[in-house]
Amino acid sequence: ERGSRDSFPLLKVTIDGVVHECECLLVATGRAANVENLGLESANVEYEVGAGVKVNDLAQSVSNPSIYAVGDCVAGVPRLTHMSGEMAKLVVQNSLAGDDWKLSSLVVPAVAYTEPEYATVGIASQEQAERKGIEVDVYRGGLEHNDRAICEGNNVGFCKILVRKGTDKIIGATIVAERAGEMINEVSLAIKNDLGLYAIGRNIHSYPTTGEAVQGCGVQYINSKLPRLD
């Protein structure tokens, strides 16, 4: 439903029975791999229309392992620039250096460059964990009292880290903040190297930085294990 040019909201959109009022509507339909007319059949390279080239865990074509594929033309991988770059490094290491880097070992963060930024890595929400049948504990650090964010007038947002229930093993995170794209890298590094939330809490963070919100989640975990002084 569209309103007049002088009225607000300009649009009312109904999704699953819920009416959302907005000024504009962004339709993000995603992308499809365009590999149908490259003659891949002649090279015995199997692909799926719209999805891309089918590869194994070493980024080799499943039907012709002499050929590697990287980036958005590959089926079943995140269509992100940094993912394409990492896949390129993986292929160089495997094809020229004799390594066996695996796609399944990659920990890939994603960032929406909104205001504030929205960044995720791994299993990023309780709902996603429930769908996978994983029980989790959630630790959250807000930016409302973060001195760096307050000084810059951007103290809206949070860092939420999910761990396997009863442990400090990190399985994912969501960060909403002005520098969420920078902050998420610490969590990605921890997941990749199997560093628990305890380690993040014990790692000294520079003051004042928005990264202290990430540390705050770790401190919450540590505090949850302290003995009660009733």
CSV table of C-alpha atoms in Angstrom, one decimal:
chain,number,residue,atom,x,y,z
A,1,GLU,CA,0.0,0.0,0.0
A,2,ARG,CA,1.5,3.3,-1.1
A,3,GLY,CA,0.8,6.6,0.6
A,4,SER,CA,1.0,10.1,-0.8
A,5,ARG,CA,4.2,11.9,-1.4
A,6,ASP,CA,3.4,14.2,1.5
A,7,SER,CA,2.4,11.6,4.0
A,8,PHE,CA,4.3,9.2,6.3
A,9,PRO,CA,4.8,6.3,6.0
A,10,LEU,CA,5.3,6.3,2.3
A,11,LEU,CA,4.8,2.5,2.2
A,12,LYS,CA,2.9,-0.1,4.2
A,13,VAL,CA,4.2,-3.7,3.5
A,14,THR,CA,2.4,-6.8,4.9
A,15,ILE,CA,4.7,-9.8,5.5
A,16,ASP,CA,3.2,-12.9,7.1
A,17,GLY,CA,0.2,-10.9,8.3
A,18,VAL,CA,2.4,-8.2,9.9
A,19,VAL,CA,2.2,-4.7,8.6
A,20,HIS,CA,5.5,-2.8,8.4
A,21,GLU,CA,5.6,0.9,7.9
A,22,CYS,CA,8.6,2.3,6.0
A,23,GLU,CA,9.9,5.0,3.7
A,24,CYS,CA,11.3,2.7,1.1
A,25,LEU,CA,11.5,-1.0,0.3
A,26,LEU,CA,14.8,-2.8,-0.5
A,27,VAL,CA,14.4,-6.0,-2.4
A,28,ALA,CA,17.5,-8.1,-2.1
A,29,THR,CA,17.0,-11.2,-4.3
A,30,GLY,CA,20.6,-12.4,-4.2
A,31,ARG,CA,22.7,-13.6,-7.2
A,32,ALA,CA,22.9,-16.7,-9.3
A,33,ALA,CA,26.0,-18.3,-10.8
A,34,ASN,CA,26.1,-17.8,-14.6
A,35,VAL,CA,28.1,-20.8,-15.8
A,36,GLU,CA,25.8,-22.4,-18.3
A,37,ASN,CA,27.5,-21.2,-21.5
A,38,LEU,CA,31.1,-21.6,-20.6
A,39,GLY,CA,31.6,-25.0,-22.3
A,40,LEU,CA,32.2,-26.7,-19.0
A,41,GLU,CA,30.7,-29.9,-20.3
A,42,SER,CA,33.6,-30.2,-22.7
A,43,ALA,CA,36.0,-30.2,-19.7
A,44,ASN,CA,33.8,-32.7,-17.8
A,45,VAL,CA,33.1,-30.1,-15.1
A,46,GLU,CA,29.8,-30.8,-13.4
A,47,TYR,CA,27.7,-27.8,-12.3
A,48,GLU,CA,24.2,-27.0,-11.1
A,49,VAL,CA,22.2,-24.4,-13.0
A,50,GLY,CA,21.9,-21.2,-10.9
A,51,ALA,CA,24.1,-22.6,-8.1
A,52,GLY,CA,27.5,-23.1,-9.8
A,53,VAL,CA,30.3,-25.5,-10.2
A,54,LYS,CA,30.2,-28.5,-7.8
A,55,VAL,CA,33.5,-28.9,-5.9
A,56,ASN,CA,34.9,-31.1,-3.2
A,57,ASP,CA,36.4,-30.0,0.1
A,58,LEU,CA,39.7,-29.0,-1.7
A,59,ALA,CA,37.8,-26.8,-4.2
A,60,GLN,CA,38.4,-29.3,-7.0
A,61,SER,CA,35.7,-30.0,-9.5
A,62,VAL,CA,33.9,-33.2,-8.3
A,63,SER,CA,33.9,-34.6,-11.9
A,64,ASN,CA,37.4,-33.4,-12.9
A,65,PRO,CA,39.8,-32.9,-10.0
A,66,SER,CA,42.4,-31.4,-12.3
A,67,ILE,CA,40.2,-28.2,-12.3
A,68,TYR,CA,39.7,-25.9,-9.4
A,69,ALA,CA,37.0,-23.4,-8.9
A,70,VAL,CA,36.8,-20.3,-6.6
A,71,GLY,CA,34.4,-17.6,-5.8
A,72,ASP,CA,30.8,-16.9,-6.8
A,73,CYS,CA,30.8,-19.5,-9.6
A,74,VAL,CA,31.0,-22.3,-7.0
A,75,ALA,CA,27.9,-24.0,-5.6
A,76,GLY,CA,27.2,-24.0,-1.9
A,77,VAL,CA,29.7,-21.3,-0.7
A,78,PRO,CA,28.9,-17.8,0.7
A,79,ARG,CA,28.9,-15.3,-2.1
A,80,LEU,CA,31.3,-12.9,-0.3
A,81,THR,CA,34.4,-11.1,-1.6
A,82,HIS,CA,36.5,-12.3,1.3
A,83,MET,CA,35.3,-15.8,0.8
A,84,SER,CA,36.4,-15.7,-2.8
A,85,GLY,CA,39.8,-14.4,-1.7
A,86,GLU,CA,40.3,-17.1,0.8
A,87,MET,CA,39.3,-19.8,-1.7
A,88,ALA,CA,41.9,-18.4,-4.1
A,89,LYS,CA,44.6,-18.7,-1.4
A,90,LEU,CA,43.3,-22.3,-0.6
A,91,VAL,CA,43.6,-23.3,-4.3
A,92,VAL,CA,47.1,-21.8,-4.6
A,93,GLN,CA,48.3,-23.7,-1.5
A,94,ASN,CA,46.7,-27.0,-2.6
A,95,SER,CA,47.6,-26.9,-6.2
A,96,LEU,CA,51.1,-25.4,-6.0
A,97,ALA,CA,52.4,-26.1,-2.4
A,98,GLY,CA,51.0,-29.6,-2.0
A,99,ASP,CA,48.8,-28.6,1.0
A,100,ASP,CA,45.3,-29.9,1.8
A,101,TRP,CA,43.5,-26.8,3.0
A,102,LYS,CA,39.8,-27.6,3.2
A,103,LEU,CA,36.7,-25.4,2.6
A,104,SER,CA,35.0,-27.0,5.6
A,105,SER,CA,37.7,-25.6,7.8
A,106,LEU,CA,37.0,-22.0,6.9
A,107,VAL,CA,35.2,-19.7,9.4
A,108,VAL,CA,33.5,-17.0,7.4
A,109,PRO,CA,32.1,-13.8,8.9
A,110,ALA,CA,29.5,-11.7,7.1
A,111,VAL,CA,28.8,-8.0,7.4
A,112,ALA,CA,25.9,-5.9,6.3
A,113,TYR,CA,27.2,-2.3,6.0
A,114,THR,CA,24.2,-0.6,7.4
A,115,GLU,CA,24.2,2.1,10.1
A,116,PRO,CA,25.0,0.6,12.5
A,117,GLU,CA,26.8,-2.4,10.9
A,118,TYR,CA,25.4,-5.9,11.4
A,119,ALA,CA,28.0,-8.7,11.5
A,120,THR,CA,27.6,-12.4,12.1
A,121,VAL,CA,29.7,-15.5,12.2
A,122,GLY,CA,28.8,-19.2,12.7
A,123,ILE,CA,25.5,-20.0,14.4
A,124,ALA,CA,24.5,-16.5,15.1
A,125,SER,CA,21.2,-16.8,17.0
A,126,GLN,CA,19.3,-18.9,19.4
A,127,GLU,CA,16.7,-19.7,16.8
A,128,GLN,CA,19.4,-20.9,14.3
A,129,ALA,CA,20.8,-23.1,17.1
A,130,GLU,CA,17.4,-24.5,17.9
A,131,ARG,CA,16.8,-25.5,14.3
A,132,LYS,CA,20.1,-27.4,14.4
A,133,GLY,CA,19.2,-29.1,17.7
A,134,ILE,CA,22.1,-27.4,19.5
A,135,GLU,CA,21.7,-26.2,23.1
A,136,VAL,CA,23.4,-23.0,23.8
A,137,ASP,CA,24.2,-20.4,26.4
A,138,VAL,CA,24.2,-16.7,25.3
A,139,TYR,CA,26.4,-13.9,26.6
A,140,ARG,CA,25.6,-10.3,25.6
A,141,GLY,CA,27.6,-7.1,25.9
A,142,GLY,CA,25.9,-3.8,25.1
A,143,LEU,CA,27.4,-0.5,23.9
A,144,GLU,CA,25.2,1.8,25.9
A,145,HIS,CA,28.0,2.2,28.5
A,146,ASN,CA,31.0,1.7,26.2
A,147,ASP,CA,33.1,4.9,26.6
A,148,ARG,CA,34.5,4.9,23.0
A,149,ALA,CA,31.0,4.5,21.6
A,150,ILE,CA,29.7,7.2,23.9
A,151,CYS,CA,32.5,9.6,22.9
A,152,GLU,CA,31.7,9.1,19.2
A,153,GLY,CA,27.9,9.4,19.7
A,154,ASN,CA,27.4,5.8,18.5
A,155,ASN,CA,26.6,3.9,21.6
A,156,VAL,CA,23.8,1.9,20.1
A,157,GLY,CA,24.3,-1.8,19.6
A,158,PHE,CA,25.5,-5.0,21.2
A,159,CYS,CA,27.7,-8.1,20.9
A,160,LYS,CA,26.1,-11.5,21.5
A,161,ILE,CA,28.2,-14.6,21.6
A,162,LEU,CA,26.7,-18.1,21.6
A,163,VAL,CA,28.5,-21.1,23.3
A,164,ARG,CA,27.6,-24.7,23.6
A,165,LYS,CA,25.5,-25.1,26.7
A,166,GLY,CA,27.6,-25.6,29.9
A,167,THR,CA,30.9,-24.8,28.1
A,168,ASP,CA,32.8,-21.8,26.8
A,169,LYS,CA,33.1,-23.3,23.2
A,170,ILE,CA,32.1,-20.5,20.9
A,171,ILE,CA,29.8,-21.5,18.0
A,172,GLY,CA,28.8,-18.1,16.7
A,173,ALA,CA,28.1,-14.5,17.3
A,174,THR,CA,26.1,-11.5,16.2
A,175,ILE,CA,27.4,-7.9,16.6
A,176,VAL,CA,25.4,-4.8,15.9
A,177,ALA,CA,27.7,-1.7,16.2
A,178,GLU,CA,29.3,1.1,14.2
A,179,ARG,CA,32.4,-1.1,13.8
A,180,ALA,CA,30.8,-4.5,13.9
A,181,GLY,CA,32.7,-5.6,10.8
A,182,GLU,CA,36.0,-5.0,12.7
A,183,MET,CA,34.8,-6.5,15.9
A,184,ILE,CA,33.6,-9.8,14.5
A,185,ASN,CA,37.1,-10.7,13.4
A,186,GLU,CA,38.1,-11.4,17.0
A,187,VAL,CA,35.3,-13.9,17.4
A,188,SER,CA,36.1,-15.5,14.0
A,189,LEU,CA,39.7,-16.0,15.1
A,190,ALA,CA,38.6,-17.6,18.3
A,191,ILE,CA,36.3,-20.0,16.6
A,192,LYS,CA,39.0,-20.9,14.0
A,193,ASN,CA,41.6,-21.6,16.6
A,194,ASP,CA,39.3,-23.2,19.2
A,195,LEU,CA,39.7,-20.5,21.7
A,196,GLY,CA,36.9,-20.4,24.2
A,197,LEU,CA,35.0,-17.5,25.6
A,198,TYR,CA,37.1,-17.6,28.7
A,199,ALA,CA,40.2,-16.7,26.6
A,200,ILE,CA,38.4,-13.7,25.1
A,201,GLY,CA,37.5,-12.5,28.6
A,202,ARG,CA,41.1,-12.9,29.8
A,203,ASN,CA,42.6,-11.1,26.8
A,204,ILE,CA,43.3,-7.5,27.6
A,205,HIS,CA,41.5,-5.1,25.3
A,206,SER,CA,42.7,-1.5,24.7
A,207,TYR,CA,40.7,1.3,26.3
A,208,PRO,CA,38.7,3.0,25.1
A,209,THR,CA,37.6,0.7,22.2
A,210,THR,CA,34.3,-0.8,21.0
A,211,GLY,CA,36.0,-4.2,21.1
A,212,GLU,CA,35.6,-4.1,24.9
A,213,ALA,CA,32.0,-5.2,24.2
A,214,VAL,CA,33.4,-8.5,22.9
A,215,GLN,CA,35.6,-8.8,26.0
A,216,GLY,CA,32.5,-8.1,28.1
A,217,CYS,CA,30.9,-11.3,26.9
A,218,GLY,CA,33.9,-13.2,28.0
A,219,VAL,CA,33.9,-11.5,31.4
A,220,GLN,CA,30.3,-12.4,31.8
A,221,TYR,CA,31.2,-16.1,31.2
A,222,ILE,CA,34.0,-15.9,33.8
A,223,ASN,CA,31.8,-14.2,36.3
A,224,SER,CA,29.1,-16.8,35.9
A,225,LYS,CA,31.6,-19.4,37.3
A,226,LEU,CA,32.6,-17.4,40.4
A,227,PRO,CA,31.5,-18.9,43.7
A,228,ARG,CA,28.5,-17.3,45.3
A,229,LEU,CA,29.1,-15.4,48.5
A,230,ASP,CA,25.7,-15.8,50.1
